[in-house]
Tab-separated table of C-alpha atoms in Angstrom:
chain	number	residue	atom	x	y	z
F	923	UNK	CA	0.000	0.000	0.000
F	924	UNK	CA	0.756	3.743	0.141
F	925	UNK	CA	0.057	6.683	2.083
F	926	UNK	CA	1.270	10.693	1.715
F	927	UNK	CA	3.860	11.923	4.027
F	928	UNK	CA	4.318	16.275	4.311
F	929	UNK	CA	7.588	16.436	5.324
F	930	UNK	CA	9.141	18.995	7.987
F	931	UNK	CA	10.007	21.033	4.612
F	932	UNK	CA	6.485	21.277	3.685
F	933	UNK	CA	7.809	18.741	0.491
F	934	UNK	CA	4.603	15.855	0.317
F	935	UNK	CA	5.597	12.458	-0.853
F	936	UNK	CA	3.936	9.343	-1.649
F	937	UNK	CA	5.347	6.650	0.281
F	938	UNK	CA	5.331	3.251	-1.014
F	939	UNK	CA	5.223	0.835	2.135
F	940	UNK	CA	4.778	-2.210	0.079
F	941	UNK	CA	8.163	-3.347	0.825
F	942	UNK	CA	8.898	-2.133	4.562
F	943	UNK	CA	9.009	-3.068	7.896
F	944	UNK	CA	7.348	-1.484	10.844
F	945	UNK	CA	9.608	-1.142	13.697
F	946	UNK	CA	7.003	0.915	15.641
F	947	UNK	CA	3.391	0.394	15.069
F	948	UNK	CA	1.765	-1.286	11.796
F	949	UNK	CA	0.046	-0.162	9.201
F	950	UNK	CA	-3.373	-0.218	10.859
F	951	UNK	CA	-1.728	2.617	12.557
F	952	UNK	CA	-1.388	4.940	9.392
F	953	UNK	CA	-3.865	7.458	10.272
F	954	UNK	CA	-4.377	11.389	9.859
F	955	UNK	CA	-2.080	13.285	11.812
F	956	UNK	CA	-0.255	10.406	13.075
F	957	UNK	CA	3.420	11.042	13.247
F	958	UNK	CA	5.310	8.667	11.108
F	959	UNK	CA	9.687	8.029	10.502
F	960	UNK	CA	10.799	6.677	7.453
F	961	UNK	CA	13.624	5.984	5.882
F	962	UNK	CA	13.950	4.417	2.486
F	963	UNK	CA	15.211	5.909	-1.128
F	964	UNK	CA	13.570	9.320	-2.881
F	965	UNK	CA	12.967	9.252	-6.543
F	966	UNK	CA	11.273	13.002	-7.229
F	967	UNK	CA	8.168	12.823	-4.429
F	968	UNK	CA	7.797	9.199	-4.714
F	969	UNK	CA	9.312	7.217	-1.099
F	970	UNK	CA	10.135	3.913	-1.594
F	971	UNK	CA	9.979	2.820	2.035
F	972	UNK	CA	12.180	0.275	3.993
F	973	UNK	CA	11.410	1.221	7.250
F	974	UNK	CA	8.733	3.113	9.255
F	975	UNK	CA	8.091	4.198	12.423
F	976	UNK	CA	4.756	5.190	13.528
F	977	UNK	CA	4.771	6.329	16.681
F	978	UNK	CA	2.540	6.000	19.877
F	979	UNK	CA	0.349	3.422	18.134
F	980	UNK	CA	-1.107	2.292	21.581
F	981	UNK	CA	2.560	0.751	22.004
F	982	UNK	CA	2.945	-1.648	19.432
F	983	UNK	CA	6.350	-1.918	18.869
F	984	UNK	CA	8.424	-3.962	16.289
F	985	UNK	CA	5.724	-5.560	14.157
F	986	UNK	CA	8.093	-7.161	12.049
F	987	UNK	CA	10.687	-9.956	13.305
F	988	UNK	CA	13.737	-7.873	15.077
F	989	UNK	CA	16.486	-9.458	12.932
F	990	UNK	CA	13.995	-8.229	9.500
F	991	UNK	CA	15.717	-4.688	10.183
């Protein structure tokens, strides 16, 4: 799936999650206003994600197998 990121620069991006992990929260998580890390590679305002971090999703944490980092 993807979602759209603004960025502290005001840039907005389309982030690809299809091939990430969650380290904090999951994707249920993904909601308006939420506040969301990731890192991954820019091409133009497209993010291809390989990980995100959605934090204070009612503390889910590492969604995806620690050693999947």
């Amino acid at each position: 799936g993807s979602f759209t990121l603004t960025a502290s620069t005001g840039t907005t991006y389309t982030v690809d999650a299809s091939g990430a992990v969650y380290h904090d929260g999951t994707s249920s998580c993904l909601v308006a206003g939420a506040s969301v890390r990731v890192a991954g590679t820019v091409s133009g305002t497209t993010l291809a994600a390989k990980v995100i971090d959605v934090e204070g999703c009612a503390g889910q944490r590492h969604s995806a197998p620690h050693g999947a980092r």
